[in-house]
mmCIF file of C-alpha atoms in Angstrom:
data_model
loop_
_atom_site.group_PDB
_atom_site.id
_atom_site.type_symbol
_atom_site.label_atom_id
_atom_site.label_comp_id
_atom_site.label_asym_id
_atom_site.label_seq_id
_atom_site.Cartn_x
_atom_site.Cartn_y
_atom_site.Cartn_z
ATOM 1 C CA GLN A 1 -8.853 6.385 -0.440
ATOM 2 C CA ALA A 2 -9.847 3.083 1.169
ATOM 3 C CA GLU A 3 -6.198 2.005 0.741
ATOM 4 C CA GLY A 4 -4.960 5.049 2.673
ATOM 5 C CA TYR A 5 -4.053 7.353 -0.183
ATOM 6 C CA LYS A 6 -4.643 11.087 -0.102
ATOM 7 C CA LEU A 7 -6.416 11.993 -3.407
ATOM 8 C CA TRP A 8 -6.910 15.362 -5.053
ATOM 9 C CA VAL A 9 -9.743 14.997 -7.583
ATOM 10 C CA ASP A 10 -10.414 18.067 -9.683
ATOM 11 C CA TRP A 11 -14.125 18.048 -9.593
ATOM 12 C CA GLU A 12 -14.103 17.981 -5.780
ATOM 13 C CA GLN A 13 -11.440 20.539 -4.941
ATOM 14 C CA MET A 14 -11.460 23.187 -7.600
ATOM 15 C CA GLY A 15 -12.043 26.713 -6.469
ATOM 16 C CA GLY A 16 -10.841 30.181 -7.511
ATOM 17 C CA SER A 17 -8.559 30.108 -10.505
ATOM 18 C CA THR A 18 -8.902 26.799 -12.360
ATOM 19 C CA LEU A 19 -5.321 27.011 -13.742
ATOM 20 C CA GLN A 20 -3.822 27.940 -10.367
ATOM 21 C CA ALA A 21 -5.654 25.048 -8.714
ATOM 22 C CA MET A 22 -4.567 22.587 -11.376
ATOM 23 C CA ALA A 23 -0.876 23.788 -11.196
ATOM 24 C CA GLU A 24 -0.741 23.484 -7.475
ATOM 25 C CA ALA A 25 -2.275 20.034 -7.585
ATOM 26 C CA VAL A 26 0.271 18.812 -10.124
ATOM 27 C CA GLU A 27 3.180 20.515 -8.207
ATOM 28 C CA ASN A 28 2.061 18.932 -4.852
ATOM 29 C CA ALA A 29 1.293 15.504 -6.296
ATOM 30 C CA ALA A 30 3.472 12.470 -5.392
ATOM 31 C CA VAL A 31 2.024 10.784 -8.498
ATOM 32 C CA VAL A 32 -0.402 11.849 -11.173
ATOM 33 C CA LEU A 33 -2.972 9.323 -12.362
ATOM 34 C CA VAL A 34 -3.919 10.032 -15.996
ATOM 35 C CA CYS A 35 -7.382 8.606 -16.695
ATOM 36 C CA MET A 36 -7.264 8.204 -20.515
ATOM 37 C CA SER A 37 -10.357 8.488 -22.708
ATOM 38 C CA GLU A 38 -11.454 10.325 -25.779
ATOM 39 C CA LYS A 39 -13.113 12.891 -23.551
ATOM 40 C CA TYR A 40 -9.925 13.360 -21.568
ATOM 41 C CA LYS A 41 -7.934 13.826 -24.845
ATOM 42 C CA GLN A 42 -10.419 16.501 -26.093
ATOM 43 C CA SER A 43 -10.430 18.470 -22.880
ATOM 44 C CA PRO A 44 -8.128 21.581 -22.957
ATOM 45 C CA ASN A 45 -7.819 21.498 -19.162
ATOM 46 C CA CYS A 46 -6.737 17.833 -19.165
ATOM 47 C CA ARG A 47 -4.165 18.571 -21.787
ATOM 48 C CA THR A 48 -2.823 21.552 -19.810
ATOM 49 C CA GLU A 49 -2.577 19.448 -16.674
ATOM 50 C CA ALA A 50 -0.979 16.425 -18.449
ATOM 51 C CA GLU A 51 1.593 18.657 -20.328
ATOM 52 C CA TYR A 52 2.489 20.426 -17.039
ATOM 53 C CA THR A 53 2.971 17.042 -15.324
ATOM 54 C CA PHE A 54 5.252 15.989 -18.206
ATOM 55 C CA GLN A 55 7.174 19.316 -18.140
ATOM 56 C CA LEU A 56 7.797 19.059 -14.391
ATOM 57 C CA ARG A 57 8.945 15.418 -14.875
ATOM 58 C CA LYS A 58 6.392 14.270 -12.297
ATOM 59 C CA ASP A 59 5.761 10.611 -11.924
ATOM 60 C CA TYR A 60 2.548 9.624 -13.621
ATOM 61 C CA ILE A 61 0.642 6.470 -14.137
ATOM 62 C CA PRO A 62 -1.680 6.085 -17.137
ATOM 63 C CA LEU A 63 -5.040 4.381 -16.612
ATOM 64 C CA MET A 64 -7.169 3.318 -19.563
ATOM 65 C CA MET A 65 -10.759 4.220 -18.895
ATOM 66 C CA GLN A 66 -12.506 3.739 -22.254
ATOM 67 C CA LYS A 67 -12.758 0.530 -24.221
ATOM 68 C CA ARG A 68 -11.066 0.532 -27.694
ATOM 69 C CA PHE A 69 -9.558 3.973 -27.043
ATOM 70 C CA ARG A 70 -6.131 4.369 -28.609
ATOM 71 C CA PRO A 71 -4.302 7.510 -27.368
ATOM 72 C CA ASP A 72 -2.742 9.467 -30.309
ATOM 73 C CA GLY A 73 -1.580 13.008 -30.864
ATOM 74 C CA TRP A 74 -0.471 14.843 -27.682
ATOM 75 C CA LEU A 75 -1.697 12.125 -25.438
ATOM 76 C CA GLY A 76 -0.058 9.396 -27.373
ATOM 77 C CA ALA A 77 3.208 11.404 -27.231
ATOM 78 C CA ILE A 78 3.005 11.754 -23.447
ATOM 79 C CA LEU A 79 2.041 8.122 -23.012
ATOM 80 C CA GLY A 80 5.016 6.938 -25.114
ATOM 81 C CA ALA A 81 6.011 3.436 -24.261
ATOM 82 C CA LYS A 82 4.654 3.563 -20.728
ATOM 83 C CA LEU A 83 2.454 0.652 -19.658
ATOM 84 C CA PHE A 84 -1.074 1.512 -18.574
ATOM 85 C CA PHE A 85 -3.606 -0.185 -16.268
ATOM 86 C CA ASP A 86 -6.803 -1.166 -17.918
ATOM 87 C CA PHE A 87 -9.929 -0.027 -16.029
ATOM 88 C CA THR A 88 -12.235 -0.339 -18.974
ATOM 89 C CA GLY A 89 -14.010 -3.437 -17.559
ATOM 90 C CA LYS A 90 -12.056 -5.782 -19.790
ATOM 91 C CA TYR A 91 -10.690 -7.390 -16.618
ATOM 92 C CA PRO A 92 -12.186 -7.712 -13.115
ATOM 93 C CA TYR A 93 -11.677 -4.515 -11.243
ATOM 94 C CA GLU A 94 -9.325 -6.098 -8.743
ATOM 95 C CA LYS A 95 -6.713 -7.033 -11.289
ATOM 96 C CA PRO A 96 -5.808 -3.511 -12.518
ATOM 97 C CA MET A 97 -6.302 -2.119 -8.988
ATOM 98 C CA GLN A 98 -3.785 -4.633 -7.596
ATOM 99 C CA GLY A 99 -1.279 -3.616 -10.296
ATOM 100 C CA LEU A 100 -1.934 0.049 -9.669
ATOM 101 C CA LEU A 101 -1.320 -0.303 -5.872
ATOM 102 C CA LYS A 102 1.854 -2.207 -6.520
ATOM 103 C CA GLU A 103 3.041 0.541 -8.968
ATOM 104 C CA LEU A 104 2.240 3.307 -6.413
ATOM 105 C CA ARG A 105 4.582 1.667 -3.876
ATOM 106 C CA GLY A 106 3.106 3.830 -1.085
ATOM 107 C CA ARG A 107 3.630 7.155 -2.875
ATOM 108 C CA GLY A 108 0.852 9.501 -1.879
ATOM 109 C CA LYS A 109 -0.215 7.473 1.135
ATOM 110 C CA THR A 110 -1.163 9.075 4.387
ATOM 111 C CA ALA A 111 1.248 8.147 7.179
ATOM 112 C CA GLN A 112 2.036 8.751 10.862
ATOM 113 C CA ILE A 113 5.007 11.114 10.967
ATOM 114 C CA SER A 114 6.591 11.961 14.334
ATOM 115 C CA GLY A 115 3.350 12.143 16.316
ATOM 116 C CA THR A 116 1.368 13.946 13.696
ATOM 117 C CA LYS A 117 -1.811 12.077 12.783
ATOM 118 C CA ASN A 118 -2.480 11.435 9.051
ATOM 119 C CA ALA A 119 0.286 13.650 7.770
ATOM 120 C CA SER A 120 0.349 13.516 4.038
ATOM 121 C CA VAL A 121 3.542 12.367 2.334
ATOM 122 C CA GLY A 122 2.171 13.648 -0.919
ATOM 123 C CA LYS A 123 -0.978 13.525 -2.978
ATOM 124 C CA LEU A 124 -2.227 11.525 -5.881
ATOM 125 C CA LEU A 125 -3.806 13.704 -8.452
ATOM 126 C CA VAL A 126 -6.691 12.025 -10.216
ATOM 127 C CA LYS A 127 -7.698 13.785 -13.394
ATOM 128 C CA GLN A 128 -10.778 12.633 -15.349
ATOM 129 C CA SER A 129 -12.904 14.384 -17.764
#
């Protein structure tokens, strides 16, 4: 958010039907950030959201959040050969953050659009468990 991105974080903005809220978040996301960990992999809601992202062919960026975690099963299949950014603490925080910002290339950033203040050009969906 400090870099001007509009974020939708599931624990902040869930209300009503969980599935409906997750589906709308994915559908309206410019990019989905997948925060990978064992807890993420074991969460049925995370799996539903990740599979829906994959089904819609939405852009997604994997972020490694847990040291020594190796995605396998459904999460490994979705990850495929994609490169991920390591936020496990192995590197100083600034290094993966710089790479992530470069990869985002402004997608999901708030912008001035024809006189409208802070119009969103999409959202980043951040999913953690």
